[in-house]
């Protein structure tokens, strides 16, 4: 069999789902390592961890990994970021991320999940992988009776806000609750998703989030659901296993965090 062509350094921007099927690893693959870092993690530390872990996964010496964390307040710029969308460049640090997409915000109260999976063990289909990420987020929101939805012309996961005035075109108001931005190296994914649990929504005003100016942002707490980060983590893990397969706790405990 000919080897798969490798998208050696491919930033990816999500599009409308092409499939909602499960995205399981091949039979006999080990469980995905599930890691949670407490506190606020500097962005550079997370990137360094991803670089090392992705290299190990590609070489077959490290497990597929999900890393959950929170960052201090910052903005990241994807490969399609428009400088005009950085409204307040001096407000928070800005990091070039290398992932697909445009500008986004990370900060306390937002659960970031960095997803390091080997698509050669699963399906070398990037669009199906992004669809599976969307399905994971939507299923997680469903655990809290929140209906998340995809949009063909907008990235991320959205919720309808019928209690708010309609948009200028007469359509129902909508807010973004989760973002997706990934990158591939030798068919191993990194970067991932962010879900707004209880961030300061005012911090999003320093950018045009993901280049979308006609809609707002929301969070679970903003929707009237005072859930804890631990509750969200439990739902994320439960729904991840339904979509991607089994996980195991991390064998690495960083006592300095």
Short mmCIF file of C-alpha atoms in Angstrom, two decimals:
data_model
loop_
_atom_site.label_atom_id
_atom_site.label_comp_id
_atom_site.label_asym_id
_atom_site.label_seq_id
_atom_site.Cartn_x
_atom_site.Cartn_y
_atom_site.Cartn_z
CA UNK A 1 0.00 0.00 0.00
CA UNK A 2 1.31 3.46 -0.88
CA UNK A 3 1.95 5.72 2.13
CA UNK A 4 -0.51 8.51 2.81
CA UNK A 5 0.59 11.93 1.59
CA UNK A 6 1.41 13.99 4.64
CA UNK A 7 0.13 17.54 5.20
CA UNK A 8 3.38 18.32 7.01
CA UNK A 9 2.29 21.67 8.41
CA UNK A 10 -1.35 22.16 7.53
CA UNK A 11 -3.46 24.78 9.33
CA UNK A 12 -7.14 23.90 9.02
CA UNK A 13 -10.27 26.01 9.22
CA UNK A 14 -13.49 24.15 10.05
CA UNK A 15 -16.44 24.06 7.68
CA UNK A 16 -19.96 22.68 7.82
CA UNK A 17 -19.96 19.09 8.98
CA UNK A 18 -19.67 16.35 6.41
CA UNK A 19 -20.37 13.53 8.86
CA UNK A 20 -21.57 12.94 12.41
CA UNK A 21 -20.17 9.44 12.61
CA UNK A 22 -17.89 8.38 15.43
CA UNK A 23 -14.21 8.98 14.86
CA UNK A 24 -12.67 5.94 16.50
CA UNK A 25 -9.10 4.72 16.43
CA UNK A 26 -8.23 1.40 14.82
CA UNK A 27 -8.68 -1.77 16.85
CA UNK A 28 -5.94 -2.28 19.40
CA UNK A 29 -5.02 1.39 19.72
CA UNK A 30 -4.34 2.51 23.30
CA UNK A 31 -6.72 4.83 25.11
CA UNK A 32 -6.28 8.58 24.70
CA UNK A 33 -4.44 10.22 27.58
CA UNK A 34 -6.73 12.72 29.35
CA UNK A 35 -4.77 15.53 30.99
CA UNK A 36 -6.01 18.54 32.98
CA UNK A 37 -3.62 21.33 33.97
CA UNK A 38 -4.83 23.43 36.91
CA UNK A 39 -4.40 27.18 37.17
CA UNK A 40 -3.61 29.47 34.26
CA UNK A 41 -1.13 28.15 31.70
CA UNK A 42 1.04 30.57 29.69
CA UNK A 43 0.36 30.15 25.99
CA UNK A 44 4.00 29.38 25.18
CA UNK A 45 3.99 26.49 27.68
CA UNK A 46 0.97 24.91 25.99
CA UNK A 47 2.52 25.28 22.54
CA UNK A 48 5.79 23.74 23.73
CA UNK A 49 3.91 20.78 25.20
CA UNK A 50 1.92 20.29 21.98
CA UNK A 51 5.03 20.44 19.81
CA UNK A 52 6.76 17.78 21.90
CA UNK A 53 3.71 15.54 22.23
CA UNK A 54 2.77 15.75 18.53
CA UNK A 55 6.30 14.73 17.59
CA UNK A 56 6.08 11.79 19.96
CA UNK A 57 2.72 10.69 18.61
CA UNK A 58 3.99 10.89 15.04
CA UNK A 59 6.97 8.72 16.01
CA UNK A 60 4.75 6.22 17.80
CA UNK A 61 6.35 6.79 21.21
CA UNK A 62 3.71 8.98 22.88
CA UNK A 63 -0.02 8.46 23.42
CA UNK A 64 -2.74 10.46 21.74
CA UNK A 65 -3.60 13.22 24.19
CA UNK A 66 -6.32 15.65 25.21
CA UNK A 67 -4.99 18.58 27.26
CA UNK A 68 -7.55 20.70 29.13
CA UNK A 69 -6.47 24.04 30.55
CA UNK A 70 -7.23 27.73 31.00
CA UNK A 71 -5.01 30.55 29.76
CA UNK A 72 -4.50 34.03 31.18
CA UNK A 73 -6.27 36.64 29.07
CA UNK A 74 -4.76 36.74 25.57
CA UNK A 75 -5.58 36.84 21.88
CA UNK A 76 -4.37 34.37 19.26
CA UNK A 77 -4.12 34.96 15.53
CA UNK A 78 -4.79 32.13 13.10
CA UNK A 79 -3.36 31.86 9.62
CA UNK A 80 -6.23 33.89 8.11
CA UNK A 81 -6.25 36.66 10.72
CA UNK A 82 -6.92 40.14 9.34
CA UNK A 83 -4.98 42.86 11.17
CA UNK A 84 -8.06 45.09 10.98
CA UNK A 85 -9.89 42.62 13.26
CA UNK A 86 -7.47 43.31 16.12
CA UNK A 87 -9.46 46.22 17.51
CA UNK A 88 -7.39 46.81 20.66
CA UNK A 89 -3.86 45.45 20.10
CA UNK A 90 -2.58 46.76 23.45
CA UNK A 91 -5.26 45.21 25.62
CA UNK A 92 -3.83 41.69 25.98
CA UNK A 93 -0.82 39.82 24.59
CA UNK A 94 -1.29 38.62 21.00
CA UNK A 95 0.17 35.29 19.87
CA UNK A 96 0.56 34.00 16.32
CA UNK A 97 -0.79 30.46 16.65
CA UNK A 98 -0.26 28.73 13.30
CA UNK A 99 -3.72 27.14 13.54
CA UNK A 100 -6.45 27.71 11.01
CA UNK A 101 -8.89 30.56 11.47
CA UNK A 102 -8.70 34.19 12.51
CA UNK A 103 -8.47 36.02 15.84
CA UNK A 104 -9.84 34.46 19.00
CA UNK A 105 -9.72 35.12 22.72
CA UNK A 106 -8.60 32.80 25.52
CA UNK A 107 -8.84 33.58 29.19
CA UNK A 108 -9.98 32.50 32.66
CA UNK A 109 -13.37 30.84 32.67
CA UNK A 110 -12.93 29.39 29.20
CA UNK A 111 -12.13 25.69 28.85
CA UNK A 112 -9.53 25.13 26.15
CA UNK A 113 -9.10 21.55 24.94
CA UNK A 114 -5.99 20.87 22.90
CA UNK A 115 -6.59 17.77 20.79
CA UNK A 116 -3.60 15.67 19.74
CA UNK A 117 -4.86 12.68 17.74
CA UNK A 118 -3.26 10.56 15.03
CA UNK A 119 -5.56 10.58 12.01
CA UNK A 120 -3.64 7.68 10.50
CA UNK A 121 -5.00 5.56 13.37
CA UNK A 122 -8.48 6.88 12.74
CA UNK A 123 -9.38 8.36 9.35
CA UNK A 124 -7.08 10.60 7.30
CA UNK A 125 -10.07 12.86 6.61
CA UNK A 126 -9.65 16.36 7.99
CA UNK A 127 -13.19 17.52 7.29
CA UNK A 128 -14.64 14.45 9.01
CA UNK A 129 -12.35 15.14 11.98
CA UNK A 130 -13.57 18.74 12.26
CA UNK A 131 -17.14 17.46 12.03
CA UNK A 132 -16.40 15.09 14.92
CA UNK A 133 -15.05 17.99 16.99
CA UNK A 134 -18.24 19.95 16.33
CA UNK A 135 -20.33 16.94 17.26
CA UNK A 136 -18.33 16.58 20.50
CA UNK A 137 -19.02 20.19 21.48
CA UNK A 138 -22.71 20.00 20.57
CA UNK A 139 -23.15 16.77 22.54
CA UNK A 140 -21.39 18.32 25.54
CA UNK A 141 -23.69 21.34 25.44
CA UNK A 142 -26.63 18.95 25.21
CA UNK A 143 -25.69 17.57 28.63
CA UNK A 144 -26.60 21.03 29.97
CA UNK A 145 -29.79 21.28 27.87
CA UNK A 146 -28.16 23.79 25.53
CA UNK A 147 -28.76 23.38 21.82
CA UNK A 148 -25.56 24.10 19.93
CA UNK A 149 -25.68 24.38 16.16
CA UNK A 150 -23.34 24.59 13.16
CA UNK A 151 -23.53 27.28 10.53
CA UNK A 152 -22.38 26.92 6.93
CA UNK A 153 -21.05 30.46 6.68
CA UNK A 154 -19.57 30.78 10.18
CA UNK A 155 -17.06 28.70 12.11
CA UNK A 156 -17.61 27.40 15.64
CA UNK A 157 -20.74 26.35 17.51
CA UNK A 158 -23.67 28.73 17.92
CA UNK A 159 -26.77 29.13 20.09
CA UNK A 160 -29.96 30.94 19.20
CA UNK A 161 -31.03 33.87 21.39
CA UNK A 162 -34.79 34.33 20.82
CA UNK A 163 -35.02 36.70 23.80
CA UNK A 164 -32.87 39.27 21.97
CA UNK A 165 -33.81 41.62 19.11
CA UNK A 166 -33.58 40.08 15.66
CA UNK A 167 -30.59 40.67 13.42
CA UNK A 168 -30.82 43.46 10.79
CA UNK A 169 -31.84 40.90 8.17
CA UNK A 170 -34.73 39.73 10.35
CA UNK A 171 -33.12 36.46 11.38
CA UNK A 172 -33.01 35.33 14.99
CA UNK A 173 -30.11 36.63 17.07
CA UNK A 174 -27.32 34.12 17.62
CA UNK A 175 -24.21 34.01 19.79
CA UNK A 176 -21.05 31.94 19.54
CA UNK A 177 -20.32 29.67 22.49
CA UNK A 178 -17.39 27.60 21.21
CA UNK A 179 -14.55 27.98 18.71
CA UNK A 180 -12.55 25.45 16.69
CA UNK A 181 -9.11 25.91 15.16
CA UNK A 182 -6.74 23.06 14.37
CA UNK A 183 -3.47 22.27 12.70
CA UNK A 184 -1.93 19.06 11.36
CA UNK A 185 1.65 17.85 11.39
CA UNK A 186 2.37 14.44 9.82
CA UNK A 187 -1.33 13.62 10.17
CA UNK A 188 -1.29 14.37 13.91
CA UNK A 189 -3.68 17.10 15.03
CA UNK A 190 -3.02 19.88 17.50
CA UNK A 191 -4.64 23.05 18.82
CA UNK A 192 -8.36 22.27 19.13
CA UNK A 193 -11.45 23.79 20.71
CA UNK A 194 -12.46 26.38 23.28
CA UNK A 195 -15.77 26.40 25.15
CA UNK A 196 -17.01 29.46 27.01
CA UNK A 197 -17.99 28.41 30.53
CA UNK A 198 -17.75 31.71 32.43
CA UNK A 199 -15.18 34.02 30.84
CA UNK A 200 -15.39 37.81 30.94
CA UNK A 201 -17.32 38.29 27.69
CA UNK A 202 -16.20 41.92 27.57
CA UNK A 203 -12.70 40.70 26.75
CA UNK A 204 -13.90 39.59 23.32
CA UNK A 205 -14.47 43.25 22.38
CA UNK A 206 -10.77 43.76 21.67
CA UNK A 207 -11.07 41.66 18.51
CA UNK A 208 -13.59 40.71 15.86
CA UNK A 209 -13.89 37.09 17.00
CA UNK A 210 -13.16 34.76 14.08
CA UNK A 211 -13.86 37.64 11.72
CA UNK A 212 -17.60 37.64 12.51
CA UNK A 213 -18.94 41.07 13.48
CA UNK A 214 -22.71 40.58 13.08
CA UNK A 215 -23.14 38.19 16.01
CA UNK A 216 -22.14 38.09 19.64
CA UNK A 217 -20.54 35.66 22.06
CA UNK A 218 -22.03 33.88 25.03
CA UNK A 219 -21.16 31.34 27.71
CA UNK A 220 -22.92 28.70 29.74
CA UNK A 221 -23.16 31.06 32.71
CA UNK A 222 -24.41 33.87 30.46
CA UNK A 223 -27.17 31.49 29.35
CA UNK A 224 -28.23 31.12 32.97
CA UNK A 225 -26.37 27.89 33.77
CA UNK A 226 -24.02 28.39 36.76
CA UNK A 227 -22.01 25.25 36.06
CA UNK A 228 -18.52 24.57 37.36
CA UNK A 229 -15.46 23.85 35.26
CA UNK A 230 -15.33 20.38 36.80
CA UNK A 231 -18.88 19.68 35.62
CA UNK A 232 -17.97 20.80 32.12
CA UNK A 233 -14.84 18.66 32.16
CA UNK A 234 -16.91 15.63 33.10
CA UNK A 235 -19.31 16.24 30.22
CA UNK A 236 -16.44 16.83 27.79
CA UNK A 237 -14.81 13.55 28.74
CA UNK A 238 -18.04 11.58 28.62
CA UNK A 239 -18.97 12.87 25.18
CA UNK A 240 -15.41 12.62 23.87
CA UNK A 241 -15.43 8.90 24.64
CA UNK A 242 -18.70 8.47 22.75
CA UNK A 243 -17.25 10.15 19.66
CA UNK A 244 -13.54 9.28 19.74
CA UNK A 245 -13.23 6.27 22.04
CA UNK A 246 -11.81 5.47 25.49
CA UNK A 247 -9.55 7.69 27.56
CA UNK A 248 -7.27 7.13 30.52
CA UNK A 249 -6.00 9.56 33.16
CA UNK A 250 -2.67 11.19 32.45
CA UNK A 251 0.38 9.52 33.91
CA UNK A 252 2.05 12.91 34.12
CA UNK A 253 1.30 15.15 37.10
CA UNK A 254 2.94 18.56 36.98
CA UNK A 255 3.22 19.54 40.64
CA UNK A 256 4.51 23.02 39.74
CA UNK A 257 1.28 24.13 38.07
#
